[in-house]
CSV table of C-alpha atoms in Angstrom, one decimal:
chain,number,residue,atom,x,y,z
S,1,UNK,CA,0.6,-7.9,11.8
S,2,UNK,CA,-1.9,-6.1,13.9
S,3,UNK,CA,-5.6,-5.7,13.2
S,4,UNK,CA,-5.3,-2.2,11.9
S,5,UNK,CA,-2.6,-3.0,9.4
S,6,UNK,CA,-4.6,-6.0,8.1
S,7,UNK,CA,-7.6,-3.8,7.6
S,8,UNK,CA,-5.6,-1.1,5.8
S,9,UNK,CA,-3.9,-3.6,3.5
S,10,UNK,CA,-7.2,-5.3,2.7
S,11,UNK,CA,-8.9,-2.0,2.0
S,12,UNK,CA,-6.0,-0.9,-0.2
S,13,UNK,CA,-6.1,-4.1,-2.2
S,14,UNK,CA,-9.9,-3.7,-2.7
S,15,UNK,CA,-9.5,-0.1,-4.0
S,16,UNK,CA,-6.6,-1.0,-6.3
S,17,UNK,CA,-8.4,-4.1,-7.8
S,18,UNK,CA,-11.6,-2.1,-8.2
S,19,UNK,CA,-9.8,0.7,-10.0
S,20,UNK,CA,-8.0,-1.7,-12.3
S,21,UNK,CA,-11.2,-3.7,-13.0
S,22,UNK,CA,-13.1,-0.6,-13.9
S,23,UNK,CA,-10.5,0.1,-16.7
S,24,UNK,CA,-11.4,-3.2,-18.4
S,25,UNK,CA,-14.3,-3.6,-20.9
S,26,UNK,CA,-16.1,-6.6,-22.2
S,27,UNK,CA,-14.2,-6.4,-25.5
S,28,UNK,CA,-10.9,-7.1,-23.7
S,29,UNK,CA,-12.2,-10.5,-22.6
S,30,UNK,CA,-13.8,-11.2,-25.9
S,31,UNK,CA,-10.5,-10.7,-27.6
S,32,UNK,CA,-8.8,-13.1,-25.1
S,33,UNK,CA,-11.3,-15.9,-25.9
S,34,UNK,CA,-11.2,-15.3,-29.7
S,35,UNK,CA,-7.4,-15.9,-29.6
S,36,UNK,CA,-6.9,-18.6,-27.0
S,37,UNK,CA,-3.3,-19.2,-27.8
S,38,UNK,CA,-2.2,-16.6,-25.2
S,39,UNK,CA,-4.3,-18.4,-22.5
S,40,UNK,CA,-2.7,-21.7,-23.4
S,41,UNK,CA,0.8,-20.4,-23.4
S,42,UNK,CA,0.2,-18.6,-20.1
S,43,UNK,CA,-1.3,-21.6,-18.4
S,44,UNK,CA,1.5,-23.9,-19.6
S,45,UNK,CA,4.1,-21.4,-18.3
S,46,UNK,CA,2.3,-21.0,-14.9
S,47,UNK,CA,1.3,-24.5,-14.2
S,48,UNK,CA,4.1,-26.6,-15.8
S,49,UNK,CA,7.2,-24.5,-16.6
S,50,UNK,CA,7.3,-22.4,-13.5
S,51,UNK,CA,7.1,-25.3,-11.0
S,52,UNK,CA,9.7,-27.2,-13.1
S,53,UNK,CA,12.1,-24.2,-12.9
S,54,UNK,CA,11.4,-23.9,-9.1
S,55,UNK,CA,12.1,-27.6,-8.6
S,56,UNK,CA,15.3,-27.3,-10.7
S,57,UNK,CA,16.5,-24.4,-8.6
S,58,UNK,CA,15.7,-26.3,-5.4
S,59,UNK,CA,17.6,-29.4,-6.5
S,60,UNK,CA,20.6,-27.8,-8.1
S,61,UNK,CA,21.6,-25.3,-5.4
S,62,UNK,CA,22.6,-26.2,-1.9
S,63,UNK,CA,19.6,-24.7,-0.1
S,64,UNK,CA,18.2,-25.5,3.3
S,65,UNK,CA,15.0,-27.6,3.2
S,66,UNK,CA,12.9,-24.6,4.4
S,67,UNK,CA,14.1,-22.4,1.5
S,68,UNK,CA,13.5,-25.2,-1.0
S,69,UNK,CA,10.0,-25.7,0.2
S,70,UNK,CA,9.4,-22.0,0.0
S,71,UNK,CA,10.6,-21.9,-3.6
S,72,UNK,CA,8.3,-24.8,-4.5
S,73,UNK,CA,5.3,-23.1,-2.8
S,74,UNK,CA,5.9,-19.9,-4.6
S,75,UNK,CA,6.4,-21.6,-7.9
S,76,UNK,CA,3.3,-23.7,-7.5
S,77,UNK,CA,1.1,-20.7,-6.7
S,78,UNK,CA,1.7,-18.1,-9.4
S,79,UNK,CA,-0.5,-15.1,-10.3
S,80,UNK,CA,-2.8,-13.4,-7.9
S,81,UNK,CA,-3.8,-9.8,-7.5
S,82,UNK,CA,-0.2,-8.5,-7.5
S,83,UNK,CA,0.4,-9.9,-11.0
S,84,UNK,CA,-2.7,-8.2,-12.3
S,85,UNK,CA,-1.6,-4.9,-10.8
S,86,UNK,CA,1.8,-5.2,-12.3
S,87,UNK,CA,0.4,-6.0,-15.7
S,88,UNK,CA,-1.9,-3.0,-15.4
S,89,UNK,CA,0.9,-0.6,-14.4
S,90,UNK,CA,3.1,-2.0,-17.2
S,91,UNK,CA,0.4,-1.4,-19.7
S,92,UNK,CA,0.4,-5.1,-20.6
S,93,UNK,CA,-2.6,-7.2,-21.4
S,94,UNK,CA,-4.5,-6.8,-18.1
S,95,UNK,CA,-7.5,-8.9,-19.3
S,96,UNK,CA,-5.2,-11.8,-20.0
S,97,UNK,CA,-3.6,-11.5,-16.6
S,98,UNK,CA,-7.0,-11.4,-14.9
S,99,UNK,CA,-8.1,-14.4,-17.0
S,100,UNK,CA,-5.0,-16.5,-16.0
S,101,UNK,CA,-5.5,-15.6,-12.4
S,102,UNK,CA,-9.2,-16.7,-12.6
S,103,UNK,CA,-8.3,-19.9,-14.3
């Protein structure tokens, strides 16, 4: 990508994340830590189950080594700002998504 595209994408991401973050309140995060089961389930899914599923797909299907490595990289690095945005747009638990991304 050229420099202008990079700046526009970064600026867009900053504006989207700021807008989403402004919709959260402290009580959202208090609720998350009062009921830690959701955090534990989310972390187990992201850090254990997702890489296992990615590895299973990479082993079971006749994929090129490049594709298999790509699947493992994607499976080992879940979350990020996109998941927070999708959770917000889906009216899901955005505070939980932000917490899992931070952890």
